[in-house]
Amino acid sequence: MLLRHPHNTEDCRAVSEILQRVGDKWTVLVVGKLGGGPLRFNELRAAVGGISQKMLTTTLRGLERDGFVTRKVFATIPPRVDYELTELGHELLVPVGALGEWARKNTQRVQSARAKFDEMQA
């Protein structure tokens, strides 16, 4: 079988792995909120809304590991921790912002398509 579009399996895996991170619901929201500047954990949690402490921690750790976010700890009592987008994180704002805007603009169209599909399936 001759492939029309030869691809590198490693490239596909790498792209898939990154898209899993940046396409995650919470990642999109967290990156969007941090686009306005550094935030403390609880400020970020309140800004995102609906995210559990555990899920925010997991999301931030993943973003930090992937180089999108930095975590700065201040030696105060109580300790203060700020999260901020890196240069890579700011670059990510462009496609994430565009995707979010597209979703907001097309929510009604998607909901109408779903309703039509569900009606035809019934």
mmCIF file of N, CA and C in Angstrom:
data_model
loop_
_atom_site.group_PDB
_atom_site.id
_atom_site.type_symbol
_atom_site.label_atom_id
_atom_site.label_comp_id
_atom_site.label_asym_id
_atom_site.label_seq_id
_atom_site.Cartn_x
_atom_site.Cartn_y
_atom_site.Cartn_z
ATOM 1 N N MET A 1 0.846 -1.175 0.000
ATOM 2 C CA MET A 1 0.000 0.000 0.000
ATOM 3 C C MET A 1 0.894 1.241 0.000
ATOM 4 N N LEU A 2 0.648 2.146 -0.920
ATOM 5 C CA LEU A 2 1.421 3.362 -1.051
ATOM 6 C C LEU A 2 0.711 4.492 -0.313
ATOM 7 N N LEU A 3 1.425 5.117 0.627
ATOM 8 C CA LEU A 3 0.846 6.229 1.386
ATOM 9 C C LEU A 3 0.925 7.513 0.572
ATOM 10 N N ARG A 4 -0.171 8.243 0.507
ATOM 11 C CA ARG A 4 -0.175 9.519 -0.196
ATOM 12 C C ARG A 4 0.569 10.589 0.591
ATOM 13 N N HIS A 5 0.440 10.502 1.905
ATOM 14 C CA HIS A 5 1.058 11.493 2.779
ATOM 15 C C HIS A 5 1.972 10.782 3.760
ATOM 16 N N PRO A 6 3.226 10.582 3.369
ATOM 17 C CA PRO A 6 4.131 9.898 4.297
ATOM 18 C C PRO A 6 4.259 10.708 5.586
ATOM 19 N N HIS A 7 4.312 10.008 6.675
ATOM 20 C CA HIS A 7 4.415 10.687 7.968
ATOM 21 C C HIS A 7 5.411 9.954 8.847
ATOM 22 N N ASN A 8 5.903 10.681 9.783
ATOM 23 C CA ASN A 8 6.836 10.133 10.742
ATOM 24 C C ASN A 8 6.050 9.814 12.008
ATOM 25 N N THR A 9 6.059 8.573 12.414
ATOM 26 C CA THR A 9 5.289 8.141 13.578
ATOM 27 C C THR A 9 5.675 8.919 14.820
ATOM 28 N N GLU A 10 6.963 9.194 14.986
ATOM 29 C CA GLU A 10 7.413 9.961 16.157
ATOM 30 C C GLU A 10 6.839 11.373 16.139
ATOM 31 N N ASP A 11 6.780 11.992 14.958
ATOM 32 C CA ASP A 11 6.187 13.330 14.843
ATOM 33 C C ASP A 11 4.714 13.294 15.227
ATOM 34 N N CYS A 12 4.013 12.279 14.754
ATOM 35 C CA CYS A 12 2.589 12.151 15.073
ATOM 36 C C CYS A 12 2.377 12.004 16.576
ATOM 37 N N ARG A 13 3.200 11.197 17.209
ATOM 38 C CA ARG A 13 3.091 11.017 18.655
ATOM 39 C C ARG A 13 3.378 12.321 19.394
ATOM 40 N N ALA A 14 4.403 13.030 18.964
ATOM 41 C CA ALA A 14 4.773 14.291 19.614
ATOM 42 C C ALA A 14 3.647 15.316 19.486
ATOM 43 N N VAL A 15 3.104 15.435 18.301
ATOM 44 C CA VAL A 15 2.006 16.381 18.082
ATOM 45 C C VAL A 15 0.796 15.981 18.912
ATOM 46 N N SER A 16 0.474 14.708 18.916
ATOM 47 C CA SER A 16 -0.661 14.218 19.689
ATOM 48 C C SER A 16 -0.496 14.505 21.172
ATOM 49 N N GLU A 17 0.700 14.270 21.675
ATOM 50 C CA GLU A 17 0.978 14.499 23.089
ATOM 51 C C GLU A 17 0.812 15.973 23.466
ATOM 52 N N ILE A 18 1.332 16.853 22.645
ATOM 53 C CA ILE A 18 1.210 18.286 22.924
ATOM 54 C C ILE A 18 -0.231 18.742 22.792
ATOM 55 N N LEU A 19 -0.933 18.254 21.779
ATOM 56 C CA LEU A 19 -2.335 18.646 21.605
ATOM 57 C C LEU A 19 -3.210 18.151 22.755
ATOM 58 N N GLN A 20 -2.868 17.004 23.330
ATOM 59 C CA GLN A 20 -3.608 16.534 24.502
ATOM 60 C C GLN A 20 -3.470 17.516 25.646
ATOM 61 N N ARG A 21 -2.281 18.076 25.829
ATOM 62 C CA ARG A 21 -2.044 19.051 26.894
ATOM 63 C C ARG A 21 -2.784 20.352 26.607
ATOM 64 N N VAL A 22 -2.553 20.927 25.434
ATOM 65 C CA VAL A 22 -3.091 22.263 25.173
ATOM 66 C C VAL A 22 -4.564 22.237 24.803
ATOM 67 N N GLY A 23 -5.088 21.082 24.440
ATOM 68 C CA GLY A 23 -6.502 20.987 24.103
ATOM 69 C C GLY A 23 -7.384 20.652 25.283
ATOM 70 N N ASP A 24 -6.791 20.426 26.422
ATOM 71 C CA ASP A 24 -7.537 20.107 27.632
ATOM 72 C C ASP A 24 -8.364 21.311 28.075
ATOM 73 N N LYS A 25 -9.569 21.061 28.503
ATOM 74 C CA LYS A 25 -10.489 22.118 28.940
ATOM 75 C C LYS A 25 -9.856 23.052 29.956
ATOM 76 N N TRP A 26 -9.250 22.492 30.984
ATOM 77 C CA TRP A 26 -8.698 23.326 32.048
ATOM 78 C C TRP A 26 -7.460 24.077 31.597
ATOM 79 N N THR A 27 -6.665 23.462 30.732
ATOM 80 C CA THR A 27 -5.478 24.139 30.222
ATOM 81 C C THR A 27 -5.865 25.402 29.468
ATOM 82 N N VAL A 28 -6.858 25.296 28.621
ATOM 83 C CA VAL A 28 -7.315 26.452 27.848
ATOM 84 C C VAL A 28 -7.741 27.579 28.787
ATOM 85 N N LEU A 29 -8.501 27.252 29.809
ATOM 86 C CA LEU A 29 -8.983 28.269 30.739
ATOM 87 C C LEU A 29 -7.851 28.859 31.579
ATOM 88 N N VAL A 30 -6.965 28.014 32.081
ATOM 89 C CA VAL A 30 -5.853 28.482 32.915
ATOM 90 C C VAL A 30 -4.918 29.377 32.104
ATOM 91 N N VAL A 31 -4.550 28.952 30.915
ATOM 92 C CA VAL A 31 -3.661 29.752 30.067
ATOM 93 C C VAL A 31 -4.322 31.091 29.742
ATOM 94 N N GLY A 32 -5.600 31.057 29.448
ATOM 95 C CA GLY A 32 -6.321 32.291 29.154
ATOM 96 C C GLY A 32 -6.294 33.265 30.322
ATOM 97 N N LYS A 33 -6.521 32.764 31.511
ATOM 98 C CA LYS A 33 -6.516 33.621 32.706
ATOM 99 C C LYS A 33 -5.118 34.148 33.004
ATOM 100 N N LEU A 34 -4.103 33.326 32.841
ATOM 101 C CA LEU A 34 -2.732 33.765 33.098
ATOM 102 C C LEU A 34 -2.230 34.732 32.020
ATOM 103 N N GLY A 35 -2.950 34.805 30.915
ATOM 104 C CA GLY A 35 -2.596 35.758 29.870
ATOM 105 C C GLY A 35 -2.692 37.197 30.342
ATOM 106 N N GLY A 36 -3.467 37.429 31.386
ATOM 107 C CA GLY A 36 -3.606 38.766 31.946
ATOM 108 C C GLY A 36 -2.507 39.130 32.927
ATOM 109 N N GLY A 37 -1.629 38.201 33.220
ATOM 110 C CA GLY A 37 -0.524 38.455 34.145
ATOM 111 C C GLY A 37 -0.472 37.403 35.231
ATOM 112 N N PRO A 38 0.544 37.476 36.096
ATOM 113 C CA PRO A 38 0.725 36.464 37.140
ATOM 114 C C PRO A 38 -0.441 36.450 38.118
ATOM 115 N N LEU A 39 -0.752 35.266 38.596
ATOM 116 C CA LEU A 39 -1.822 35.089 39.585
ATOM 117 C C LEU A 39 -1.377 34.103 40.655
ATOM 118 N N ARG A 40 -1.876 34.314 41.843
ATOM 119 C CA ARG A 40 -1.686 33.342 42.915
ATOM 120 C C ARG A 40 -2.640 32.182 42.672
ATOM 121 N N PHE A 41 -2.355 31.066 43.339
ATOM 122 C CA PHE A 41 -3.148 29.856 43.149
ATOM 123 C C PHE A 41 -4.643 30.120 43.366
ATOM 124 N N ASN A 42 -5.000 30.707 44.514
ATOM 125 C CA ASN A 42 -6.420 30.924 44.814
ATOM 126 C C ASN A 42 -7.059 31.968 43.919
ATOM 127 N N GLU A 43 -6.282 32.955 43.471
ATOM 128 C CA GLU A 43 -6.808 33.920 42.501
ATOM 129 C C GLU A 43 -7.125 33.218 41.189
ATOM 130 N N LEU A 44 -6.229 32.345 40.788
ATOM 131 C CA LEU A 44 -6.418 31.594 39.552
ATOM 132 C C LEU A 44 -7.610 30.657 39.670
ATOM 133 N N ARG A 45 -7.721 29.998 40.792
ATOM 134 C CA ARG A 45 -8.847 29.076 41.009
ATOM 135 C C ARG A 45 -10.171 29.828 40.951
ATOM 136 N N ALA A 46 -10.242 31.001 41.569
ATOM 137 C CA ALA A 46 -11.469 31.803 41.539
ATOM 138 C C ALA A 46 -11.746 32.319 40.125
ATOM 139 N N ALA A 47 -10.702 32.699 39.415
ATOM 140 C CA ALA A 47 -10.868 33.228 38.060
ATOM 141 C C ALA A 47 -11.363 32.162 37.088
ATOM 142 N N VAL A 48 -10.859 30.942 37.250
ATOM 143 C CA VAL A 48 -11.272 29.851 36.359
ATOM 144 C C VAL A 48 -12.681 29.405 36.709
ATOM 145 N N GLY A 49 -12.969 29.235 37.984
ATOM 146 C CA GLY A 49 -14.316 28.837 38.403
ATOM 147 C C GLY A 49 -14.631 27.392 38.058
ATOM 148 N N GLY A 50 -15.117 26.648 39.031
ATOM 149 C CA GLY A 50 -15.540 25.273 38.801
ATOM 150 C C GLY A 50 -14.420 24.250 38.800
ATOM 151 N N ILE A 51 -13.205 24.668 38.955
ATOM 152 C CA ILE A 51 -12.077 23.725 38.952
ATOM 153 C C ILE A 51 -11.731 23.367 40.392
ATOM 154 N N SER A 52 -11.504 22.102 40.639
ATOM 155 C CA SER A 52 -11.124 21.665 41.982
ATOM 156 C C SER A 52 -9.668 22.018 42.245
ATOM 157 N N GLN A 53 -9.313 22.041 43.502
ATOM 158 C CA GLN A 53 -7.930 22.327 43.891
ATOM 159 C C GLN A 53 -6.990 21.291 43.284
ATOM 160 N N LYS A 54 -7.396 20.022 43.340
ATOM 161 C CA LYS A 54 -6.570 18.935 42.797
ATOM 162 C C LYS A 54 -6.380 19.087 41.289
ATOM 163 N N MET A 55 -7.443 19.410 40.580
ATOM 164 C CA MET A 55 -7.348 19.531 39.124
ATOM 165 C C MET A 55 -6.519 20.747 38.728
ATOM 166 N N LEU A 56 -6.647 21.841 39.466
ATOM 167 C CA LEU A 56 -5.828 23.017 39.172
ATOM 168 C C LEU A 56 -4.353 22.715 39.424
ATOM 169 N N THR A 57 -4.072 22.033 40.521
ATOM 170 C CA THR A 57 -2.693 21.651 40.828
ATOM 171 C C THR A 57 -2.131 20.768 39.722
ATOM 172 N N THR A 58 -2.887 19.775 39.294
ATOM 173 C CA THR A 58 -2.462 18.867 38.230
ATOM 174 C C THR A 58 -2.228 19.616 36.924
ATOM 175 N N THR A 59 -3.147 20.508 36.586
ATOM 176 C CA THR A 59 -3.033 21.287 35.353
ATOM 177 C C THR A 59 -1.803 22.183 35.386
ATOM 178 N N LEU A 60 -1.607 22.878 36.512
ATOM 179 C CA LEU A 60 -0.451 23.771 36.631
ATOM 180 C C LEU A 60 0.867 23.002 36.580
ATOM 181 N N ARG A 61 0.915 21.849 37.205
ATOM 182 C CA ARG A 61 2.139 21.037 37.171
ATOM 183 C C ARG A 61 2.461 20.599 35.743
ATOM 184 N N GLY A 62 1.430 20.180 35.024
ATOM 185 C CA GLY A 62 1.637 19.780 33.635
ATOM 186 C C GLY A 62 2.103 20.945 32.769
ATOM 187 N N LEU A 63 1.510 22.112 32.976
ATOM 188 C CA LEU A 63 1.900 23.294 32.220
ATOM 189 C C LEU A 63 3.322 23.731 32.562
ATOM 190 N N GLU A 64 3.668 23.591 33.826
ATOM 191 C CA GLU A 64 5.026 23.926 34.253
ATOM 192 C C GLU A 64 6.028 22.945 33.644
ATOM 193 N N ARG A 65 5.696 21.675 33.689
ATOM 194 C CA ARG A 65 6.577 20.640 33.140
ATOM 195 C C ARG A 65 6.810 20.854 31.649
ATOM 196 N N ASP A 66 5.763 21.263 30.939
ATOM 197 C CA ASP A 66 5.860 21.451 29.495
ATOM 198 C C ASP A 66 6.442 22.811 29.104
ATOM 199 N N GLY A 67 6.745 23.657 30.094
ATOM 200 C CA GLY A 67 7.394 24.929 29.805
ATOM 201 C C GLY A 67 6.476 26.082 29.490
ATOM 202 N N PHE A 68 5.182 25.937 29.781
ATOM 203 C CA PHE A 68 4.228 27.006 29.502
ATOM 204 C C PHE A 68 4.044 27.963 30.676
ATOM 205 N N VAL A 69 4.339 27.495 31.882
ATOM 206 C CA VAL A 69 4.086 28.261 33.108
ATOM 207 C C VAL A 69 5.304 28.181 34.021
ATOM 208 N N THR A 70 5.555 29.270 34.737
ATOM 209 C CA THR A 70 6.562 29.241 35.790
ATOM 210 C C THR A 70 5.854 29.410 37.125
ATOM 211 N N ARG A 71 6.473 28.850 38.123
ATOM 212 C CA ARG A 71 5.956 28.897 39.498
ATOM 213 C C ARG A 71 7.015 29.586 40.343
ATOM 214 N N LYS A 72 6.641 30.708 40.947
ATOM 215 C CA LYS A 72 7.593 31.456 41.762
ATOM 216 C C LYS A 72 7.092 31.464 43.204
ATOM 217 N N VAL A 73 7.947 30.952 44.110
ATOM 218 C CA VAL A 73 7.604 30.872 45.535
ATOM 219 C C VAL A 73 8.291 32.022 46.257
ATOM 220 N N PHE A 74 7.511 32.759 47.059
ATOM 221 C CA PHE A 74 8.039 33.853 47.862
ATOM 222 C C PHE A 74 8.095 33.405 49.315
ATOM 223 N N ALA A 75 9.218 33.661 49.965
ATOM 224 C CA ALA A 75 9.430 33.233 51.355
ATOM 225 C C ALA A 75 8.752 34.211 52.308
ATOM 226 N N THR A 76 7.440 34.134 52.345
ATOM 227 C CA THR A 76 6.656 34.966 53.259
ATOM 228 C C THR A 76 5.848 34.044 54.154
ATOM 229 N N ILE A 77 5.205 34.619 55.145
ATOM 230 C CA ILE A 77 4.327 33.832 56.016
ATOM 231 C C ILE A 77 2.926 34.408 55.876
ATOM 232 N N PRO A 78 1.990 33.646 55.353
ATOM 233 C CA PRO A 78 2.143 32.318 54.738
ATOM 234 C C PRO A 78 2.889 32.430 53.402
ATOM 235 N N PRO A 79 3.433 31.312 52.929
ATOM 236 C CA PRO A 79 4.156 31.342 51.656
ATOM 237 C C PRO A 79 3.245 31.821 50.527
ATOM 238 N N ARG A 80 3.822 32.562 49.634
ATOM 239 C CA ARG A 80 3.080 33.072 48.474
ATOM 240 C C ARG A 80 3.648 32.413 47.226
ATOM 241 N N VAL A 81 2.770 31.925 46.379
ATOM 242 C CA VAL A 81 3.192 31.281 45.133
ATOM 243 C C VAL A 81 2.450 31.950 43.979
ATOM 244 N N ASP A 82 3.209 32.451 43.027
ATOM 245 C CA ASP A 82 2.635 33.059 41.832
ATOM 246 C C ASP A 82 2.892 32.168 40.632
ATOM 247 N N TYR A 83 1.930 32.147 39.732
ATOM 248 C CA TYR A 83 2.055 31.415 38.476
ATOM 249 C C TYR A 83 2.007 32.425 37.342
ATOM 250 N N GLU A 84 2.864 32.206 36.350
ATOM 251 C CA GLU A 84 2.963 33.157 35.242
ATOM 252 C C GLU A 84 3.292 32.409 33.960
ATOM 253 N N LEU A 85 2.790 32.915 32.851
ATOM 254 C CA LEU A 85 3.114 32.307 31.570
ATOM 255 C C LEU A 85 4.565 32.603 31.201
ATOM 256 N N THR A 86 5.210 31.624 30.607
ATOM 257 C CA THR A 86 6.548 31.800 30.050
ATOM 258 C C THR A 86 6.389 32.400 28.645
ATOM 259 N N GLU A 87 7.494 32.609 27.977
ATOM 260 C CA GLU A 87 7.432 33.083 26.588
ATOM 261 C C GLU A 87 6.660 32.074 25.735
ATOM 262 N N LEU A 88 6.939 30.787 25.954
ATOM 263 C CA LEU A 88 6.227 29.735 25.230
ATOM 264 C C LEU A 88 4.732 29.770 25.553
ATOM 265 N N GLY A 89 4.415 30.020 26.814
ATOM 266 C CA GLY A 89 3.015 30.123 27.221
ATOM 267 C C GLY A 89 2.305 31.293 26.550
ATOM 268 N N HIS A 90 3.011 32.419 26.417
ATOM 269 C CA HIS A 90 2.426 33.574 25.725
ATOM 270 C C HIS A 90 2.196 33.266 24.251
ATOM 271 N N GLU A 91 3.103 32.503 23.655
ATOM 272 C CA GLU A 91 2.898 32.083 22.262
ATOM 273 C C GLU A 91 1.667 31.195 22.145
ATOM 274 N N LEU A 92 1.448 30.381 23.144
ATOM 275 C CA LEU A 92 0.286 29.485 23.160
ATOM 276 C C LEU A 92 -1.028 30.258 23.252
ATOM 277 N N LEU A 93 -0.994 31.451 23.826
ATOM 278 C CA LEU A 93 -2.209 32.267 23.933
ATOM 279 C C LEU A 93 -2.859 32.529 22.586
ATOM 280 N N VAL A 94 -2.055 32.657 21.542
ATOM 281 C CA VAL A 94 -2.593 32.983 20.215
ATOM 282 C C VAL A 94 -3.540 31.883 19.724
ATOM 283 N N PRO A 95 -3.075 30.633 19.574
ATOM 284 C CA PRO A 95 -4.015 29.605 19.107
ATOM 285 C C PRO A 95 -5.092 29.272 20.134
ATOM 286 N N VAL A 96 -4.766 29.294 21.428
ATOM 287 C CA VAL A 96 -5.762 28.993 22.449
ATOM 288 C C VAL A 96 -6.851 30.070 22.453
ATOM 289 N N GLY A 97 -6.426 31.325 22.330
ATOM 290 C CA GLY A 97 -7.394 32.421 22.269
ATOM 291 C C GLY A 97 -8.288 32.311 21.048
ATOM 292 N N ALA A 98 -7.691 31.977 19.917
ATOM 293 C CA ALA A 98 -8.467 31.819 18.681
ATOM 294 C C ALA A 98 -9.455 30.666 18.802
ATOM 295 N N LEU A 99 -9.018 29.559 19.391
ATOM 296 C CA LEU A 99 -9.907 28.416 19.570
ATOM 297 C C LEU A 99 -11.064 28.767 20.518
ATOM 298 N N GLY A 100 -10.743 29.453 21.605
ATOM 299 C CA GLY A 100 -11.789 29.869 22.545
ATOM 300 C C GLY A 100 -12.788 30.808 21.899
ATOM 301 N N GLU A 101 -12.294 31.749 21.126
ATOM 302 C CA GLU A 101 -13.181 32.699 20.431
ATOM 303 C C GLU A 101 -14.062 31.972 19.425
ATOM 304 N N TRP A 102 -13.467 31.029 18.691
ATOM 305 C CA TRP A 102 -14.241 30.243 17.742
ATOM 306 C C TRP A 102 -15.356 29.477 18.464
ATOM 307 N N ALA A 103 -15.017 28.880 19.605
ATOM 308 C CA ALA A 103 -16.010 28.112 20.369
ATOM 309 C C ALA A 103 -17.152 29.015 20.827
ATOM 310 N N ARG A 104 -16.813 30.211 21.325
ATOM 311 C CA ARG A 104 -17.867 31.143 21.768
ATOM 312 C C ARG A 104 -18.772 31.545 20.611
ATOM 313 N N LYS A 105 -18.181 31.809 19.456
ATOM 314 C CA LYS A 105 -18.958 32.251 18.296
ATOM 315 C C LYS A 105 -19.835 31.146 17.724
ATOM 316 N N ASN A 106 -19.418 29.904 17.882
ATOM 317 C CA ASN A 106 -20.109 28.795 17.219
ATOM 318 C C ASN A 106 -20.861 27.860 18.151
ATOM 319 N N THR A 107 -20.982 28.220 19.411
ATOM 320 C CA THR A 107 -21.683 27.367 20.370
ATOM 321 C C THR A 107 -23.101 27.043 19.902
ATOM 322 N N GLN A 108 -23.834 28.053 19.482
ATOM 323 C CA GLN A 108 -25.222 27.841 19.060
ATOM 324 C C GLN A 108 -25.300 26.940 17.838
ATOM 325 N N ARG A 109 -24.393 27.110 16.896
ATOM 326 C CA ARG A 109 -24.387 26.277 15.694
ATOM 327 C C ARG A 109 -24.123 24.821 16.037
ATOM 328 N N VAL A 110 -23.187 24.579 16.950
ATOM 329 C CA VAL A 110 -22.875 23.208 17.363
ATOM 330 C C VAL A 110 -24.067 22.609 18.102
ATOM 331 N N GLN A 111 -24.665 23.377 18.996
ATOM 332 C CA GLN A 111 -25.832 22.876 19.728
ATOM 333 C C GLN A 111 -26.982 22.551 18.784
ATOM 334 N N SER A 112 -27.195 23.376 17.769
ATOM 335 C CA SER A 112 -28.251 23.112 16.783
ATOM 336 C C SER A 112 -27.957 21.844 15.996
ATOM 337 N N ALA A 113 -26.703 21.657 15.608
ATOM 338 C CA ALA A 113 -26.320 20.452 14.870
ATOM 339 C C ALA A 113 -26.533 19.205 15.720
ATOM 340 N N ARG A 114 -26.174 19.294 17.001
ATOM 341 C CA ARG A 114 -26.372 18.154 17.909
ATOM 342 C C ARG A 114 -27.850 17.820 18.051
ATOM 343 N N ALA A 115 -28.662 18.855 18.226
ATOM 344 C CA ALA A 115 -30.104 18.630 18.382
ATOM 345 C C ALA A 115 -30.683 17.986 17.131
ATOM 346 N N LYS A 116 -30.279 18.454 15.962
ATOM 347 C CA LYS A 116 -30.740 17.889 14.698
ATOM 348 C C LYS A 116 -30.313 16.432 14.562
ATOM 349 N N PHE A 117 -29.064 16.151 14.886
ATOM 350 C CA PHE A 117 -28.552 14.792 14.823
ATOM 351 C C PHE A 117 -29.323 13.883 15.778
ATOM 352 N N ASP A 118 -29.492 14.323 17.031
ATOM 353 C CA ASP A 118 -30.195 13.522 18.039
ATOM 354 C C ASP A 118 -31.632 13.271 17.625
ATOM 355 N N GLU A 119 -32.256 14.262 17.013
ATOM 356 C CA GLU A 119 -33.644 14.116 16.560
ATOM 357 C C GLU A 119 -33.742 13.068 15.465
ATOM 358 N N MET A 120 -32.784 13.061 14.561
ATOM 359 C CA MET A 120 -32.790 12.089 13.472
ATOM 360 C C MET A 120 -32.490 10.677 13.969
ATOM 361 N N GLN A 121 -31.751 10.557 15.092
ATOM 362 C CA GLN A 121 -31.418 9.256 15.642
ATOM 363 C C GLN A 121 -32.574 8.646 16.425
ATOM 364 N N ALA A 122 -33.478 9.510 16.910
ATOM 365 C CA ALA A 122 -34.586 9.036 17.755
ATOM 366 C C ALA A 122 -35.657 8.320 16.957
#
